[in-house]
Coordinates of C-alpha atoms in Angstrom, one line a residue:
M2 CA 312.2 66.2 95.9
R3 CA 312.1 69.8 94.3
H4 CA 310.4 70.5 91.0
A5 CA 311.3 73.0 88.1
R6 CA 309.4 73.9 84.8
C7 CA 311.9 74.7 81.4
V8 CA 309.9 74.8 78.2
L9 CA 312.5 73.7 75.8
V10 CA 310.3 74.0 72.3
G11 CA 310.1 77.3 70.1
V12 CA 307.5 78.4 68.1
A13 CA 306.5 76.1 65.9
V14 CA 306.8 78.3 62.7
G15 CA 307.2 76.9 59.4
L16 CA 306.8 73.7 60.8
A17 CA 303.7 72.5 59.0
S18 CA 305.4 71.9 55.7
L19 CA 307.1 69.5 57.6
V20 CA 304.3 67.0 58.4
P21 CA 304.5 63.5 57.1
A22 CA 303.8 62.7 53.6
A23 CA 301.1 59.9 53.7
P24 CA 302.6 56.7 54.2
A25 CA 303.4 55.2 50.5
A26 CA 304.0 51.0 49.7
Q27 CA 306.9 49.7 52.3
P28 CA 309.1 46.8 51.0
E29 CA 308.5 43.4 53.3
L30 CA 310.9 42.5 55.9
S31 CA 313.3 39.7 55.3
A32 CA 313.0 36.8 57.2
T33 CA 316.7 37.8 58.9
T34 CA 315.1 40.9 59.9
R35 CA 311.7 40.2 61.1
Q36 CA 313.2 38.2 63.7
T37 CA 314.5 39.7 66.4
G38 CA 317.0 37.2 68.7
L39 CA 318.2 34.9 66.0
P40 CA 321.1 33.1 67.2
R41 CA 324.6 35.2 67.1
T42 CA 326.8 34.7 64.1
P43 CA 330.4 33.1 65.1
E44 CA 332.0 36.7 64.2
Q45 CA 329.3 38.8 66.7
R46 CA 329.9 35.6 69.3
A47 CA 333.5 36.8 69.2
V48 CA 333.8 40.4 70.0
V49 CA 332.9 43.1 72.8
F50 CA 331.0 45.4 71.8
E51 CA 333.0 48.6 73.3
H52 CA 331.5 52.1 71.2
A53 CA 328.6 52.8 69.3
T54 CA 328.6 56.5 67.5
L55 CA 325.3 57.2 66.0
H56 CA 324.3 60.0 64.0
F57 CA 320.6 59.7 62.9
K58 CA 319.2 62.9 60.5
V59 CA 315.3 62.7 61.1
L60 CA 313.3 64.1 57.8
P61 CA 309.8 63.9 58.5
Q62 CA 308.5 65.1 55.6
D63 CA 310.0 62.3 53.9
R64 CA 309.5 60.0 55.9
R65 CA 313.2 59.3 55.5
I66 CA 316.5 59.0 57.7
Q67 CA 320.2 59.2 56.8
G68 CA 322.5 57.1 59.2
D69 CA 326.1 56.7 60.0
A70 CA 327.5 54.8 62.2
T71 CA 330.7 54.0 63.6
L72 CA 331.0 51.1 65.8
R73 CA 333.8 49.7 67.9
F74 CA 334.7 46.1 68.8
R75 CA 337.4 44.5 70.3
A76 CA 338.6 40.8 69.0
G77 CA 338.2 37.7 71.4
Q78 CA 340.0 35.7 68.6
E79 CA 341.2 36.5 65.0
L80 CA 338.9 37.7 62.2
A81 CA 338.7 38.3 58.9
T82 CA 335.5 39.2 58.6
M83 CA 332.6 40.7 60.5
V84 CA 328.7 40.7 60.4
L85 CA 326.3 43.2 61.4
D86 CA 322.2 43.5 61.1
L87 CA 320.7 45.8 58.7
D88 CA 317.3 46.5 57.2
R89 CA 317.9 45.4 54.1
A90 CA 315.8 48.1 53.0
Y91 CA 318.2 50.7 53.8
Q92 CA 320.7 51.9 50.8
V93 CA 324.2 51.7 51.8
S94 CA 326.3 54.5 50.3
A95 CA 329.8 53.2 52.2
V96 CA 331.0 50.7 54.4
Q97 CA 334.9 52.1 56.0
V98 CA 337.0 49.6 58.3
D99 CA 339.7 51.8 60.6
G100 CA 338.9 54.4 58.2
V101 CA 339.8 52.4 55.0
A102 CA 336.7 52.6 52.2
L103 CA 335.6 48.8 51.4
A104 CA 335.0 48.3 47.7
R105 CA 331.8 47.4 46.7
K106 CA 332.6 44.0 46.0
D107 CA 333.7 43.3 50.3
W108 CA 330.3 43.7 51.6
A109 CA 326.8 41.8 50.8
N110 CA 323.7 42.3 53.0
P111 CA 321.0 40.0 50.9
E112 CA 318.6 39.3 54.0
G113 CA 319.5 41.7 56.2
R114 CA 322.7 40.5 58.2
M115 CA 325.8 42.4 56.3
R116 CA 329.1 40.4 56.3
I117 CA 331.9 42.7 56.0
T118 CA 335.2 42.0 54.5
L119 CA 337.7 43.3 56.7
P120 CA 340.7 44.3 54.3
R121 CA 343.3 42.5 56.8
A122 CA 342.2 39.8 59.8
V123 CA 341.9 41.1 63.2
A124 CA 344.3 39.8 66.1
A125 CA 342.5 38.1 69.0
Q126 CA 342.3 41.2 71.9
Q127 CA 342.6 44.3 69.0
G128 CA 340.5 46.8 68.4
F129 CA 338.7 47.9 65.2
Q130 CA 336.1 50.0 63.9
V131 CA 333.1 49.3 61.4
R132 CA 331.6 52.6 59.8
V133 CA 328.5 52.5 58.0
V134 CA 326.7 55.2 55.9
Y135 CA 323.0 54.6 54.7
A136 CA 320.0 56.0 54.4
G137 CA 316.2 55.3 53.1
A138 CA 312.4 55.2 54.6
P139 CA 312.3 53.1 58.1
H140 CA 309.9 50.3 58.3
V141 CA 306.8 51.6 59.7
A142 CA 305.3 50.3 62.6
T143 CA 301.7 49.8 61.6
R144 CA 300.5 48.6 65.1
A145 CA 302.7 50.0 67.7
P146 CA 304.2 48.6 69.9
W147 CA 303.5 45.4 68.8
D148 CA 304.5 45.9 65.2
G149 CA 307.9 47.5 65.3
G150 CA 308.9 50.1 63.4
L151 CA 309.1 54.0 63.5
V152 CA 305.4 56.2 63.9
W153 CA 305.7 59.2 61.9
S154 CA 302.6 61.7 63.4
S155 CA 301.3 64.8 64.2
A156 CA 301.2 66.8 66.9
P157 CA 297.6 68.6 68.2
G158 CA 299.4 71.5 66.4
G159 CA 300.3 70.2 63.3
E160 CA 304.1 69.3 64.2
P161 CA 305.8 66.7 63.4
W162 CA 306.1 63.8 65.9
V163 CA 308.3 60.5 65.3
A164 CA 308.9 57.7 67.4
S165 CA 310.5 54.9 67.2
A166 CA 309.1 51.3 68.5
I167 CA 311.7 47.9 67.8
Q168 CA 311.3 45.8 70.3
G169 CA 309.5 42.9 68.2
E170 CA 311.5 43.2 65.2
G171 CA 314.8 44.7 66.6
C172 CA 317.9 47.2 66.6
D173 CA 318.1 46.3 62.7
L174 CA 315.2 48.5 61.6
L175 CA 317.5 51.5 62.6
W176 CA 320.9 50.8 63.2
P177 CA 323.9 48.5 62.2
C178 CA 323.8 46.1 65.2
I179 CA 324.4 43.0 66.8
D180 CA 320.4 41.9 66.9
H181 CA 320.6 39.9 69.9
P182 CA 320.3 40.0 73.8
Q183 CA 323.6 40.0 74.7
G184 CA 324.8 42.1 71.5
E185 CA 324.5 45.9 73.2
P186 CA 327.3 48.2 73.4
L187 CA 329.3 49.1 76.6
L188 CA 328.4 52.9 75.4
V189 CA 326.9 54.9 72.9
D190 CA 326.6 58.2 71.6
E191 CA 323.5 59.1 69.6
Y192 CA 323.1 62.0 67.4
I193 CA 319.9 62.8 66.7
T194 CA 319.5 66.0 63.5
V195 CA 316.0 67.3 63.5
P196 CA 314.4 70.4 62.2
A197 CA 314.4 73.4 64.1
P198 CA 312.4 74.1 66.7
L199 CA 311.8 70.6 67.3
V200 CA 313.0 68.7 70.8
A201 CA 314.5 65.2 70.4
P202 CA 314.7 63.8 74.1
G203 CA 317.6 60.6 74.1
N204 CA 318.9 57.8 76.2
G205 CA 321.3 58.9 79.3
V206 CA 322.4 62.5 79.5
L207 CA 322.5 65.3 77.4
V208 CA 325.8 65.9 76.3
D209 CA 324.9 69.3 74.3
M210 CA 322.7 70.2 71.2
Q211 CA 323.7 72.5 68.3
E212 CA 321.5 74.4 66.0
H213 CA 322.5 75.4 62.6
D214 CA 320.8 76.0 59.4
G215 CA 317.7 75.4 60.7
W216 CA 318.6 72.5 61.9
R217 CA 319.1 71.4 65.6
T218 CA 321.3 68.1 67.0
W219 CA 320.6 66.7 69.9
H220 CA 323.3 64.8 71.5
W221 CA 322.7 61.7 74.2
R222 CA 325.5 59.1 75.5
A223 CA 324.1 56.2 77.8
R224 CA 326.1 53.2 79.1
S225 CA 324.7 49.6 77.7
P226 CA 321.5 49.9 76.7
D227 CA 319.5 47.2 75.6
T228 CA 319.8 47.5 71.3
Y229 CA 316.1 47.9 71.2
A230 CA 316.1 50.7 74.2
V231 CA 318.2 52.8 71.6
A232 CA 315.8 55.0 70.7
I233 CA 314.4 58.0 68.4
N234 CA 311.6 60.7 69.8
V235 CA 311.1 63.6 67.9
G236 CA 308.3 66.1 68.4
P237 CA 307.7 69.8 69.9
Y238 CA 308.0 68.9 73.5
E239 CA 308.3 70.7 76.6
Q240 CA 310.4 70.0 79.6
L241 CA 309.3 68.8 83.1
K242 CA 312.7 68.4 85.3
G243 CA 313.0 68.1 88.5
E244 CA 315.6 66.3 91.5
Y245 CA 314.8 63.1 93.5
H246 CA 316.9 62.7 96.5
S247 CA 317.4 58.3 96.9
R248 CA 317.7 56.7 100.0
F249 CA 321.4 55.5 99.0
G250 CA 322.4 58.8 99.4
N251 CA 322.8 60.4 95.3
A252 CA 320.6 62.4 93.6
I253 CA 318.8 61.7 90.3
A254 CA 317.6 64.0 87.8
L255 CA 314.1 63.2 86.6
A256 CA 312.9 64.5 83.3
Y257 CA 310.0 64.2 81.5
W258 CA 309.1 65.5 77.7
H259 CA 305.3 65.8 77.4
L260 CA 303.5 67.8 74.5
K261 CA 301.4 71.2 75.3
G262 CA 298.3 71.7 76.3
Q263 CA 297.7 69.5 79.0
D264 CA 300.1 70.6 81.7
A265 CA 298.2 69.8 84.4
K266 CA 297.8 66.1 83.2
A267 CA 301.2 66.2 82.7
Q268 CA 302.1 67.2 85.9
D269 CA 300.2 65.2 87.7
L270 CA 302.0 62.1 85.7
F271 CA 305.3 63.4 86.8
D272 CA 304.7 63.7 90.4
E273 CA 304.1 60.4 90.6
L274 CA 307.2 59.5 89.8
P275 CA 309.1 59.8 93.3
R276 CA 306.6 57.5 94.9
M277 CA 307.4 54.6 92.4
L278 CA 311.4 55.4 92.4
D279 CA 311.1 55.4 96.4
F280 CA 309.3 52.1 96.6
F281 CA 311.6 50.3 93.8
E282 CA 314.6 51.6 95.9
R283 CA 313.0 50.1 99.3
Q284 CA 311.7 46.8 97.3
I285 CA 314.7 46.0 95.2
G286 CA 317.5 48.6 95.4
P287 CA 318.9 51.4 93.8
Y288 CA 318.0 53.0 90.6
P289 CA 320.3 51.0 88.1
F290 CA 321.1 54.3 85.9
G291 CA 321.2 57.5 88.3
D292 CA 324.7 58.8 87.2
E293 CA 322.0 59.7 84.0
K294 CA 318.4 60.2 84.6
V295 CA 314.7 58.9 84.9
G296 CA 313.4 59.7 81.8
I297 CA 309.8 59.7 80.1
V298 CA 309.0 61.1 76.5
Q299 CA 305.0 61.1 75.4
T300 CA 304.8 58.9 72.2
P301 CA 302.3 58.7 69.4
Y302 CA 301.8 55.5 70.8
L303 CA 301.2 53.1 74.1
G304 CA 304.7 52.7 75.7
M305 CA 307.6 50.9 75.9
E306 CA 310.9 50.3 78.4
H307 CA 313.6 52.3 76.6
Q308 CA 316.5 52.7 79.3
T309 CA 316.0 56.4 80.8
I310 CA 313.4 57.5 77.9
N311 CA 310.3 55.5 79.0
A312 CA 308.1 55.9 76.0
Y313 CA 304.7 56.8 77.5
G314 CA 301.4 57.6 75.5
N315 CA 299.1 56.1 77.9
D316 CA 296.8 59.1 77.8
Y317 CA 297.7 59.9 81.3
R318 CA 294.9 57.3 82.3
K319 CA 294.5 55.6 85.6
D320 CA 293.2 51.8 86.3
K321 CA 290.5 51.2 88.6
Y322 CA 293.4 51.0 91.6
G323 CA 293.7 54.9 90.9
Y324 CA 297.7 55.0 89.6
D325 CA 298.8 55.1 85.8
W326 CA 299.8 51.4 85.5
L327 CA 301.5 52.0 82.3
M328 CA 303.9 54.1 83.5
Q329 CA 304.8 51.9 86.4
H330 CA 305.3 48.7 84.6
E331 CA 307.9 50.3 81.5
F332 CA 309.6 51.9 84.5
S333 CA 309.7 48.6 85.9
H334 CA 311.7 47.9 83.2
E335 CA 314.9 49.7 84.3
W336 CA 315.3 47.4 86.8
F337 CA 314.1 43.9 84.7
G338 CA 315.1 44.3 81.3
N339 CA 317.6 47.5 81.2
Q340 CA 319.7 46.5 84.1
L341 CA 319.1 42.6 84.3
T342 CA 318.9 41.4 80.3
N343 CA 317.6 38.4 79.1
A344 CA 320.4 36.1 78.0
D345 CA 317.7 35.1 75.3
W346 CA 314.3 35.5 74.5
D347 CA 313.9 32.6 75.7
D348 CA 314.6 34.0 78.9
M349 CA 311.9 36.7 78.7
W350 CA 310.3 36.1 81.7
L351 CA 312.8 37.6 83.9
H352 CA 311.8 40.7 82.2
E353 CA 308.1 40.5 81.7
G354 CA 307.3 38.1 85.0
F355 CA 309.5 40.8 87.4
G356 CA 308.1 43.5 85.7
S357 CA 304.5 42.3 86.4
Y358 CA 304.7 41.1 90.0
M359 CA 306.3 45.0 90.8
Q360 CA 302.4 45.8 90.0
P361 CA 300.9 44.1 92.8
L362 CA 303.8 44.4 95.1
Y363 CA 303.4 48.5 94.6
L364 CA 300.0 48.0 95.5
Q365 CA 300.6 46.2 98.4
Y366 CA 303.7 49.4 99.2
L367 CA 300.9 51.9 98.7
R368 CA 297.7 50.5 100.4
G369 CA 297.7 47.3 102.0
Q370 CA 297.1 43.4 101.3
M371 CA 293.7 43.7 100.0
E372 CA 295.1 45.2 96.7
Y373 CA 297.5 43.2 96.1
H374 CA 295.6 39.9 96.3
A375 CA 292.9 41.7 94.3
A376 CA 295.4 42.7 91.4
L377 CA 297.3 38.7 92.0
L378 CA 293.5 37.9 91.3
D379 CA 293.1 39.8 88.2
Q380 CA 296.2 38.4 86.7
R381 CA 295.4 34.8 87.8
A382 CA 292.0 35.2 85.5
K383 CA 294.5 35.6 82.1
L384 CA 296.4 32.4 82.2
S385 CA 296.0 30.2 79.1
N386 CA 299.0 27.7 80.5
R387 CA 299.0 25.8 77.0
V388 CA 303.1 26.3 76.0
P389 CA 305.0 26.5 78.6
I390 CA 307.2 29.9 79.4
V391 CA 310.6 28.8 79.0
S392 CA 311.7 25.6 76.3
G393 CA 315.1 25.5 77.1
K394 CA 316.2 26.4 74.1
P395 CA 317.0 29.8 72.2
Q396 CA 313.9 31.7 70.6
T397 CA 313.2 34.8 69.1
E398 CA 311.3 37.8 70.3
Q399 CA 308.3 36.3 68.1
S400 CA 308.1 32.9 69.1
V401 CA 307.9 33.4 72.7
Y402 CA 305.4 36.8 72.8
D403 CA 303.0 34.7 70.0
S404 CA 299.9 34.2 71.8
Q405 CA 298.6 31.4 69.4
H406 CA 302.2 29.0 69.5
G407 CA 304.3 30.2 71.8
P408 CA 303.7 31.2 75.6
G409 CA 302.3 35.0 75.0
L410 CA 301.0 36.8 78.2
D411 CA 301.9 33.8 80.4
I412 CA 305.4 35.3 80.9
Y413 CA 304.2 37.9 82.4
Y414 CA 301.1 36.8 84.4
K415 CA 302.4 33.2 84.9
G416 CA 305.8 34.2 86.1
S417 CA 304.4 37.7 88.2
L418 CA 302.1 34.6 90.4
M419 CA 304.8 32.2 90.1
L420 CA 307.0 34.8 91.8
H421 CA 304.2 35.4 94.5
M422 CA 304.6 31.5 95.0
L423 CA 308.0 31.5 95.5
R424 CA 307.8 33.9 98.0
G425 CA 305.3 31.8 100.3
L426 CA 307.6 29.4 100.0
V427 CA 310.7 31.2 101.1
G428 CA 309.9 33.6 103.0
D429 CA 310.6 37.5 102.0
Q430 CA 314.5 37.9 103.3
A431 CA 315.3 35.1 100.8
F432 CA 312.9 36.1 98.2
F433 CA 314.3 39.6 98.3
K434 CA 317.9 38.6 98.3
T435 CA 317.6 36.7 95.3
I436 CA 316.0 39.3 93.5
R437 CA 319.0 41.4 94.5
L438 CA 321.6 39.2 93.1
A439 CA 319.5 38.6 90.0
V440 CA 319.8 42.2 89.1
Y441 CA 322.9 43.5 91.0
G442 CA 325.1 40.5 91.6
T443 CA 325.4 41.6 95.4
D444 CA 323.0 41.4 98.3
D445 CA 324.1 45.1 99.0
P446 CA 324.0 47.3 96.5
R447 CA 325.2 50.4 96.3
P448 CA 325.2 53.0 93.3
G449 CA 328.0 52.8 91.1
Q450 CA 329.1 49.7 92.5
F451 CA 327.5 47.6 89.9
Q452 CA 327.1 47.0 86.2
P453 CA 324.4 46.0 84.0
R454 CA 324.2 41.9 83.9
H455 CA 323.1 38.9 81.6
L456 CA 320.7 36.1 83.4
S457 CA 319.1 33.4 82.3
T458 CA 316.5 30.7 83.8
P459 CA 318.9 28.4 85.0
D460 CA 321.4 31.4 86.2
Y461 CA 318.0 32.6 88.4
I462 CA 317.8 28.6 89.8
A463 CA 320.8 28.7 90.7
I464 CA 320.8 32.1 93.0
V465 CA 317.4 30.5 94.5
N466 CA 319.1 27.1 95.2
E467 CA 322.1 29.4 96.9
V468 CA 320.0 31.6 99.0
T469 CA 317.9 28.8 100.5
G470 CA 320.7 26.4 100.5
R471 CA 317.7 24.0 99.0
D472 CA 317.4 22.7 95.4
Y473 CA 314.1 23.9 93.8
G474 CA 314.6 23.2 90.7
W475 CA 311.5 20.7 90.8
F476 CA 309.7 23.8 91.5
F477 CA 310.8 25.7 88.5
Q478 CA 310.2 22.4 86.0
V479 CA 306.4 22.2 87.0
F480 CA 305.9 26.6 86.6
L481 CA 308.4 27.1 83.7
Y482 CA 309.2 24.0 82.2
R483 CA 305.4 22.7 82.0
A484 CA 302.7 23.8 80.7
A485 CA 299.7 22.7 83.0
L486 CA 299.2 24.0 86.6
P487 CA 300.4 21.4 89.1
E488 CA 296.7 20.1 90.8
L489 CA 295.6 20.1 94.5
L490 CA 293.6 17.1 95.1
A491 CA 291.6 16.6 98.4
E492 CA 289.4 13.8 99.6
R493 CA 288.1 12.9 102.9
D494 CA 288.6 9.8 104.7
A495 CA 287.9 8.3 107.7
S496 CA 290.4 10.5 109.5
G497 CA 289.9 13.6 107.8
L498 CA 291.6 14.8 104.4
A499 CA 294.0 13.1 102.6
L500 CA 296.4 15.8 99.8
R501 CA 298.1 14.6 97.1
W502 CA 299.8 17.2 94.3
K503 CA 298.7 16.2 90.9
T504 CA 302.3 17.4 88.4
P505 CA 302.4 17.7 84.6
G506 CA 304.5 13.9 84.0
E507 CA 304.5 13.6 88.3
V508 CA 306.9 15.7 88.7
P509 CA 308.0 15.7 92.5
F510 CA 306.4 18.7 94.1
P511 CA 306.6 18.7 97.8
V512 CA 304.9 22.0 98.6
P513 CA 303.4 22.3 101.6
V514 CA 299.5 23.0 102.0
E515 CA 297.7 25.6 104.1
V516 CA 293.7 24.3 105.2
R517 CA 291.4 26.5 107.1
I518 CA 289.1 24.1 110.1
G519 CA 285.8 25.5 110.2
A520 CA 284.6 28.3 109.0
N521 CA 285.5 32.2 108.8
S522 CA 288.2 32.8 111.1
G523 CA 288.8 29.1 111.8
R524 CA 292.4 28.0 112.6
I525 CA 295.0 27.4 109.9
V526 CA 297.2 23.8 109.7
T527 CA 300.2 23.6 107.4
V528 CA 300.0 20.2 106.2
P529 CA 303.6 19.4 105.1
M530 CA 303.5 17.3 101.5
P531 CA 306.7 15.2 101.5
G532 CA 306.6 13.1 98.7
G533 CA 303.5 15.8 97.0
R534 CA 301.0 13.9 99.4
G535 CA 300.2 15.0 103.0
H536 CA 297.1 14.4 104.8
V537 CA 295.3 16.5 107.9
D538 CA 292.7 15.2 110.8
L539 CA 289.4 16.9 110.4
P540 CA 286.3 16.4 112.3
P541 CA 283.4 14.3 110.0
G542 CA 281.5 17.2 108.3
E543 CA 283.5 19.8 109.4
L544 CA 284.0 22.8 106.7
Y545 CA 287.7 23.1 105.8
T546 CA 289.3 25.7 102.9
L547 CA 292.7 24.8 101.0
D548 CA 294.5 27.6 100.6
P549 CA 293.2 30.0 102.6
Q550 CA 296.0 33.1 102.0
S551 CA 296.1 32.6 98.4
R552 CA 299.6 31.4 98.3
L553 CA 299.3 28.5 95.5
L554 CA 299.5 28.8 92.1
R555 CA 297.3 25.8 91.0
E556 CA 294.8 24.1 88.6
E557 CA 291.7 25.6 89.6
P558 CA 288.1 24.6 87.5
R559 CA 286.6 28.2 88.2
F560 CA 289.3 29.9 86.1
A561 CA 288.8 27.4 83.4
V562 CA 285.6 28.2 83.5
A563 CA 286.2 32.3 83.1
V564 CA 288.1 31.7 80.6
R565 CA 286.2 29.8 78.2
D566 CA 283.5 32.2 78.9
A567 CA 285.3 35.2 78.2
A568 CA 286.9 33.1 75.0
E569 CA 283.2 32.4 73.7
R570 CA 281.6 36.0 74.4
K571 CA 285.0 37.6 72.6
A572 CA 284.5 34.6 69.7
A573 CA 280.5 35.7 69.6
A574 CA 281.0 39.4 69.5
D575 CA 283.7 38.8 66.8
R576 CA 281.1 36.9 64.7
A577 CA 278.2 39.4 65.1
A578 CA 280.9 42.3 64.2
A579 CA 281.7 40.2 61.0
E580 CA 277.9 40.0 60.1
K581 CA 277.0 43.2 61.2
G582 CA 279.7 44.4 58.6
R583 CA 278.6 41.8 55.7
A584 CA 275.1 43.3 56.0
E585 CA 276.3 46.5 56.1
K586 CA 278.4 45.8 53.0
G587 CA 275.3 43.8 51.1
Q588 CA 273.5 47.1 51.8
A589 CA 276.1 49.1 50.1
E590 CA 275.8 47.0 46.9
R591 CA 272.3 46.9 46.8
G592 CA 272.3 50.9 47.2
Q593 CA 274.7 51.3 44.5
T594 CA 273.2 49.0 42.2
E595 CA 269.3 50.4 42.6
K596 CA 271.2 53.4 41.9
A597 CA 272.9 52.4 38.9
K598 CA 269.6 50.6 37.9
A599 CA 268.2 54.1 37.6
A600 CA 270.7 56.0 36.1
A601 CA 270.2 53.2 33.2
K602 CA 266.6 53.8 32.7
P603 CA 265.9 56.2 29.9

């Protein structure tokens, strides 16, 4: 790999006047806009989204954008109307269909789903274009990336620093789109116009940059980006550039846009990329967007998996394992999220579970078994097991990520630990073959010979069954479609140890169990469990250890105690903080009262 440093930012003359104004009160999002992943309308299901040409003019001083979107579709059936998702807070000044301006009565957007009456019916297999010109103040993310919207900030030098983070609420916070995982366009041309000399990194490849009248327009082109991955990033960036020579024979451009003043840390982060790429290409397969780039941009919030321009705001912190977990996790989504995309939010564990499993696997690649198992143990302590991670019906993003009413973090860690167990059950060769088939649709992927894919949970189960030649539906029923973990019951009898799997709803669970007989390096026997039951002979009083190699994901009281204790400690800390706040408020109020009394004395 070769590195070259390229400084793209000029002198920040005059930018002080462009620092964002103080935030104003923003309108409440409609229920439609707040939810991403609502079922598509019949019109949205009936089209192929071929091309989006998106023009964004970013006005940092006013915290506004001016948008001009031309969207090309191909109808799968005759259509008289088209429906797009767009936040109703924007003021739409013009709508055109195939260049024909529509009268105001021909479109409406009362709840964030814009219904457009076409000038004439579009025949099946006919292409048509919709243009929407709009402007306004995008919804502000108050707690990005958990809350969606734009982040308006200032770089250390006072220059504007702007970034989008719209996964939680969806693409309609930024542009007129089909706000569903299966609504991604086949091609996007994105034009981002910003005050010069600011820089605007984007998805895909840079076509050109034009500068005129104090403005810069950056033109980026990307194929099949996730709808929420179409990103805006603006700042006084400097760029690190490099090239990675892939094990598959292609050269991949590397780029990191970062703020000035932390050059050594930025270089250190950038130097991690070749090793991460090598890991993923060895373990999974070719980087999916090698003809575009590996891109990272420093953002004023923690991070997000924007295709080929991942948002990074972890402040160069390494975790206890000595690597930048955030960059590695977001980078994993280029495979699990951008190349393989969930068919519905109900299948989001395909992004987060696989992405989370890549972290223990990366530590195994770097340093071996001890840190692999240590990272898995960290994940095990975070499970809640209150709600199944797959419901079997369409879901929105909010319903999946909600830790109070939905699976929440279990889509990350339970998904990861289930994959670890599946790997032990079917073996490495079959396990990694299932991943390649899921991600690429082929067991022998080559750069340029595969397309992005949408996958559902049943699709992945079918792949596992096909690869192994066995029906593993029972396995996924327990871990994906049930909340509680299976429990392994062990009871001594006259001749040894009787084992039984206890599962929610008594679902069959014939997973073999390893038992170590004797202490320390005693012999390990594998106990078959047909019908969920098995037996191993043990001498009276002999020590035994269930699952000595930690292959099984199962209910264990010690983790339940740890989770309960952690929750109690948090609740106690919250109560103490609330009590302290009330005491300080009371003291301040008493102080004000005493001052008032003193002032009132003659």
